[in-house]
Tab-separated table of C-alpha atoms in Angstrom:
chain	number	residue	atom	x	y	z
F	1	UNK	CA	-2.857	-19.435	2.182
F	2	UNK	CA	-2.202	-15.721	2.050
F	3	UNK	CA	-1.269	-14.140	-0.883
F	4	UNK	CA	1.902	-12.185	0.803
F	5	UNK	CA	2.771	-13.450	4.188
F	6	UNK	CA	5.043	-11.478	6.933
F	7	UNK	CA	6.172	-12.105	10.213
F	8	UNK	CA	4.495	-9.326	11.937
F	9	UNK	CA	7.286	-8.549	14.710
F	10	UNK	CA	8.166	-6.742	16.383
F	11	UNK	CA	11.383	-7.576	15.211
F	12	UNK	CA	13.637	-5.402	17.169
F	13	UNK	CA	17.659	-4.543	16.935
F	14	UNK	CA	20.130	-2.567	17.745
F	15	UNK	CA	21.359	0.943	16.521
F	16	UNK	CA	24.043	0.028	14.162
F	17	UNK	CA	22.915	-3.818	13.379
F	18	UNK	CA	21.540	-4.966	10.729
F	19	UNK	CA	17.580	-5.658	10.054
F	20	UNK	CA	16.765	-8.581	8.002
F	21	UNK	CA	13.083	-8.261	7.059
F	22	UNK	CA	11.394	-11.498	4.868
F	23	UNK	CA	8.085	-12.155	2.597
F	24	UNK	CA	7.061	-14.865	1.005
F	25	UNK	CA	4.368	-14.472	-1.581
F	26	UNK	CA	1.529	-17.611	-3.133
F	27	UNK	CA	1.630	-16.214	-7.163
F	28	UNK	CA	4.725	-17.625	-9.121
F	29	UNK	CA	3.745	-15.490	-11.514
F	30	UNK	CA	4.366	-12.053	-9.886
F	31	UNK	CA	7.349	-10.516	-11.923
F	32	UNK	CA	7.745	-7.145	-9.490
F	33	UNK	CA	8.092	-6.429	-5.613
F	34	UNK	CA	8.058	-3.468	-3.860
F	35	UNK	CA	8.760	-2.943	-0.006
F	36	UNK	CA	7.299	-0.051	1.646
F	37	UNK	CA	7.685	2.221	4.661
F	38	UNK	CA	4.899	3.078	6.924
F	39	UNK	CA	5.338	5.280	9.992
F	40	UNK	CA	2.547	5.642	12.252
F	41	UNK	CA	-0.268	7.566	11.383
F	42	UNK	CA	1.521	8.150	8.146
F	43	UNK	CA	0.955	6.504	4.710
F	44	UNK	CA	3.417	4.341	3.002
F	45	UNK	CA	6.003	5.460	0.715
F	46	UNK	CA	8.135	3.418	-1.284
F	47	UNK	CA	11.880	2.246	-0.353
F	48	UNK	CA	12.825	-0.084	-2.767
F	49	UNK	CA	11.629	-2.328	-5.824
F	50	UNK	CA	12.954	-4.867	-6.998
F	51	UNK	CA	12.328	-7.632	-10.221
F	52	UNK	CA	15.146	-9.962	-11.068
F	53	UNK	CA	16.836	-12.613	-9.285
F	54	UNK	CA	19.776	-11.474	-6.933
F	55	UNK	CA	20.439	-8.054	-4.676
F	56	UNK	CA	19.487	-4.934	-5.552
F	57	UNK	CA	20.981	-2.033	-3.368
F	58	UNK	CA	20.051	1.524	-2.523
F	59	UNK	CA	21.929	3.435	0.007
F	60	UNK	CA	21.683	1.134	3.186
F	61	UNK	CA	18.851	-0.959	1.694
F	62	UNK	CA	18.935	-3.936	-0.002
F	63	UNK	CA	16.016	-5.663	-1.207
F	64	UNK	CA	16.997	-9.689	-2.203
F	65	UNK	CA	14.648	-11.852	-4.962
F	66	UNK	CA	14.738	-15.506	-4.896
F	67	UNK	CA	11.669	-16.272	-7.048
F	68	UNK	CA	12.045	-19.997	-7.007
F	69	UNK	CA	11.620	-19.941	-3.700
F	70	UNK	CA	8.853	-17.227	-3.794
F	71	UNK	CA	10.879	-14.992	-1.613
F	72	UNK	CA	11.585	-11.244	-0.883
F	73	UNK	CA	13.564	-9.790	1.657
F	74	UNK	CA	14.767	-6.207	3.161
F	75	UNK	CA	18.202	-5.492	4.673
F	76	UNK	CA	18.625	-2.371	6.714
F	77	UNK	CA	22.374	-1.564	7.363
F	78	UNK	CA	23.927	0.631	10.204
F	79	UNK	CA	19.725	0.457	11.603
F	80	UNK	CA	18.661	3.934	12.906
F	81	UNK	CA	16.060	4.660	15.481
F	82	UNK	CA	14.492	6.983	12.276
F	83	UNK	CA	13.934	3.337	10.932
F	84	UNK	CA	11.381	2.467	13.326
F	85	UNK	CA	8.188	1.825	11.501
F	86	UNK	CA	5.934	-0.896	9.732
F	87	UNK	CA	7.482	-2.175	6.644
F	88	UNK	CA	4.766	-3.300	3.671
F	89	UNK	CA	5.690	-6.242	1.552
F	90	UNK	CA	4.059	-5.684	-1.903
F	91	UNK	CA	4.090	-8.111	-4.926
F	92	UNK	CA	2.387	-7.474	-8.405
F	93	UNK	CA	-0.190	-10.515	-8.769
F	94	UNK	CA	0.008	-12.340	-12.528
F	95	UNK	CA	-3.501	-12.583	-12.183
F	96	UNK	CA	-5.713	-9.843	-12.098
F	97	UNK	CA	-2.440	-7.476	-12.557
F	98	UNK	CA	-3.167	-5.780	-8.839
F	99	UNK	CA	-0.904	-5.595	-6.284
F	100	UNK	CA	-1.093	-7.058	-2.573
F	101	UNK	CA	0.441	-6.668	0.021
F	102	UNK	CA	1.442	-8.287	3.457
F	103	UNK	CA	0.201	-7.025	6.737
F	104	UNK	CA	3.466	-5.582	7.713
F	105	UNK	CA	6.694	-6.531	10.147
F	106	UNK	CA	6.995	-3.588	12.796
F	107	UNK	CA	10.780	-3.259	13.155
F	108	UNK	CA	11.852	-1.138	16.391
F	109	UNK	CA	15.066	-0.208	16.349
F	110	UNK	CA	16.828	0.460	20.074
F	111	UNK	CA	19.778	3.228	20.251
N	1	UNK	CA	3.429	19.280	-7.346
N	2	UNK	CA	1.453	18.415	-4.390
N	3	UNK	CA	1.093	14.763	-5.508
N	4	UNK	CA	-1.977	12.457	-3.906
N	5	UNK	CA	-4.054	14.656	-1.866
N	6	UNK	CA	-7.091	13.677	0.234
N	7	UNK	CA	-9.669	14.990	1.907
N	8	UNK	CA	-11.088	15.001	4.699
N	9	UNK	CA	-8.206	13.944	7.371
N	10	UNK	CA	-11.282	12.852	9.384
N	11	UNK	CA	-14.511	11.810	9.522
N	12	UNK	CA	-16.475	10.365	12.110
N	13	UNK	CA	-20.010	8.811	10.705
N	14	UNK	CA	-23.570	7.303	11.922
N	15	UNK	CA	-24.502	4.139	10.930
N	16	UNK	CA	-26.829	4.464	7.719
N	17	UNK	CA	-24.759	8.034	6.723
N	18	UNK	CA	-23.313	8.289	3.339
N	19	UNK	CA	-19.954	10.490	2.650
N	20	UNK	CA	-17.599	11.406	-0.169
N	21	UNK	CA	-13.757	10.589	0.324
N	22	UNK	CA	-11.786	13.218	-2.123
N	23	UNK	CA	-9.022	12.009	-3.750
N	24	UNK	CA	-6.641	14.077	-6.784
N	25	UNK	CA	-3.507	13.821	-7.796
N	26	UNK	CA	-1.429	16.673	-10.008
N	27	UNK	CA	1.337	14.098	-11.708
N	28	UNK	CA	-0.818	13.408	-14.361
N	29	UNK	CA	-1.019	10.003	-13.611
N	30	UNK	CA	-3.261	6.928	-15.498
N	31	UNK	CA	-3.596	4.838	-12.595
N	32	UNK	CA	-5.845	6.066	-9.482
N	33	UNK	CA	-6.701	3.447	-6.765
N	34	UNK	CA	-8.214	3.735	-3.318
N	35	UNK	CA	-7.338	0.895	0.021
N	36	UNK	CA	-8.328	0.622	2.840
N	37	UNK	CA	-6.126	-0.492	6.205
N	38	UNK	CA	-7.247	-2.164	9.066
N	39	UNK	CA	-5.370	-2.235	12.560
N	40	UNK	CA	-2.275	-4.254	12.241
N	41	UNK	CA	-3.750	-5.461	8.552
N	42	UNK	CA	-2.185	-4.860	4.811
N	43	UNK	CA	-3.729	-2.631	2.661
N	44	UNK	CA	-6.867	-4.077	1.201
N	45	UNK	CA	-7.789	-2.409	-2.687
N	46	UNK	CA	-11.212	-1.688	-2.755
N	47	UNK	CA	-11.455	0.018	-6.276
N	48	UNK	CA	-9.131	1.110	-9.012
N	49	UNK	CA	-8.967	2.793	-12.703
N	50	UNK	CA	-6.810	2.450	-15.366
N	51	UNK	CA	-7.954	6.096	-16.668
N	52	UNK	CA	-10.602	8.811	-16.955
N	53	UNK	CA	-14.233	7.034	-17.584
N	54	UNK	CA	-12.895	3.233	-16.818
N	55	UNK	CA	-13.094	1.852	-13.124
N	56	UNK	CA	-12.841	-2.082	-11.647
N	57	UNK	CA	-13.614	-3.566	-8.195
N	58	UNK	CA	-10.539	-4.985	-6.568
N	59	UNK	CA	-10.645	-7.174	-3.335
N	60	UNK	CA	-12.942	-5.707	-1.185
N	61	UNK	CA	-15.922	-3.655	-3.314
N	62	UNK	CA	-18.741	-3.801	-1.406
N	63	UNK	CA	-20.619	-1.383	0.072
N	64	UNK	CA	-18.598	1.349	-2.239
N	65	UNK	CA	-19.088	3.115	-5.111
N	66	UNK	CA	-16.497	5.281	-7.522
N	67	UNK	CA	-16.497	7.145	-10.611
N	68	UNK	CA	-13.564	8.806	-12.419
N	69	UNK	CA	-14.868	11.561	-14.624
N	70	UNK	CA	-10.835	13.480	-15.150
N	71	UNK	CA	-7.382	12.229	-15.011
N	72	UNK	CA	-7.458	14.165	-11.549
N	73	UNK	CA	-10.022	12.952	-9.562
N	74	UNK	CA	-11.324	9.495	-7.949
N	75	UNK	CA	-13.467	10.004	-5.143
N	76	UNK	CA	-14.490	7.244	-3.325
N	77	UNK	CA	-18.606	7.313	-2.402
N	78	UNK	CA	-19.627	5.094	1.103
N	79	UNK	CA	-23.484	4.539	0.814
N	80	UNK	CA	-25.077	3.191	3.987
N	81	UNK	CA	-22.237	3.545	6.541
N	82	UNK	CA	-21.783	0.208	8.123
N	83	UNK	CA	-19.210	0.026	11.656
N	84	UNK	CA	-17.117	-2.295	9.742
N	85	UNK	CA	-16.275	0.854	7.065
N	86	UNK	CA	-14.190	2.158	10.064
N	87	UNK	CA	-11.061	2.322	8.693
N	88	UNK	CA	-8.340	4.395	6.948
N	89	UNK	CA	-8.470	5.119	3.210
N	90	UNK	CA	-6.271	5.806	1.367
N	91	UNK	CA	-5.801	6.768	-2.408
N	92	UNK	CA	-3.045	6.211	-4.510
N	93	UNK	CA	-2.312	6.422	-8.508
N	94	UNK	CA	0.829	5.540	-10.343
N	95	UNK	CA	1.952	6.689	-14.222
N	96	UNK	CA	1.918	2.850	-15.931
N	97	UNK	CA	0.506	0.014	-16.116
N	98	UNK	CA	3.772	-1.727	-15.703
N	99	UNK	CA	4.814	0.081	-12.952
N	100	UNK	CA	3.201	-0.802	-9.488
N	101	UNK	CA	5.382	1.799	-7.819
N	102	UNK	CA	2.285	3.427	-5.970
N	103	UNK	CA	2.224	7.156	-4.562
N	104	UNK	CA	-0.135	7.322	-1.783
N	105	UNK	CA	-2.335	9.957	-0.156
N	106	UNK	CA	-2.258	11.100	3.502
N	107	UNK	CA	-5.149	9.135	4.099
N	108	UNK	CA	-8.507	9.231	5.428
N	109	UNK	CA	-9.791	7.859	9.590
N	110	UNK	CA	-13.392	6.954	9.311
N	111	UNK	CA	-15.339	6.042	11.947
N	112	UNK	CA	-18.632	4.512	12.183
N	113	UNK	CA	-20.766	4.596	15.140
């Protein structure tokens, strides 16, 4: 089993609607999550983190926690062609104290 | 600040070669680690260090070597260039040990031939 699994996509919507990205990690111990951004050719930079239970929101983000069910998702609101990319799943590992990450869901966005 | 920089951009390498990725960083940060991505993979964390003198394998150590002598600096050392090292590095660090949230480098393409 993988440590942090994503659908890799593409997962593609409209200009406007909203993206719903998900990740799932193995570790019930991982306390923090972090989703990134990765535009091609480009290295990833950091969107949102999140570490208790419930919504957090930033702007038209909003990264959701559910850790009994070992699962992390990313909302994109009012989706913009700008928001084309590969997003990175990332959890902090109890064990080891490292963090992995997913292999990335492309999300295309079509305006 | 000019944050995590790396160098080269590029690098194309014979088999057998050895090279020197460059990695510093100016936010005066503990944490220093290097990945590497594969096509369509996650990143994959080859080495990191907690601070100046003190370094650790992470998933995917082998065939690397790295040594961090200031706060500044973790280069990353390939010794026998293998085509499976064809990649894209990249370096990160981050200010605590309780926070994951990474800064990354530009990166690194290496190819092997």
């Amino acid at each position: 089993q993988k440590e942090v699994e994503q659908n890799s996509g593409p997962l593609s919507v409209p200009e406007g609607a909203i993206a719903s990205l998900n990740c799932t990690y193995s570790d019930r111990g991982s306390q923090s999550f972090f989703w990134y951004r990765q535009y091609s050719g480009k290295s990833p930079e950091l969107i949102m983190s999140i570490y208790s239970n419930g919504d957090k929101e930033d702007g038209r983000f909003t990264a959701q926690l559910n850790k009994a069910s070992q699962y992390v998702s990313l909302l994109i609101r009012d989706s913009q062609p700008s928001d084309s990319a590969t997003y990175l799943c990332a959890a902090l590992m109890e064990y080891g104290n490292k963090l992995v990450f997913g292999a990335g869901t492309i999300l295309r966005v079509k305006s | 600040n000019a944050g995590v920089t790396q160098t080269p951009k590029f690098r194309i390498l014979k088999i057998g070669q050895s090279m020197t990725l460059q990695c510093a960083q100016d936010m005066n940060h503990n944490y220093m680690y290097w990945y590497r991505q594969d096509p369509g993979m996650g990143l994959k964390l080859i080495y990191y260090s907690v601070g100046a003198g003190i370094t650790d394998k992470g998933e995917v150590p082998n065939g690397y070597n790295v040594s961090r002598s200031t706060t500044e600096d973790f280069p990353l050392r390939l010794e026998l260039a293998a085509p499976s090292q064809t990649s894209v590095y990249f370096c990160a660090s981050s200010r605590l040990a309780s926070s994951y949230e990474q800064y990354f480098g530009p990166g690194t393409r290496l190819t092997v031939t």
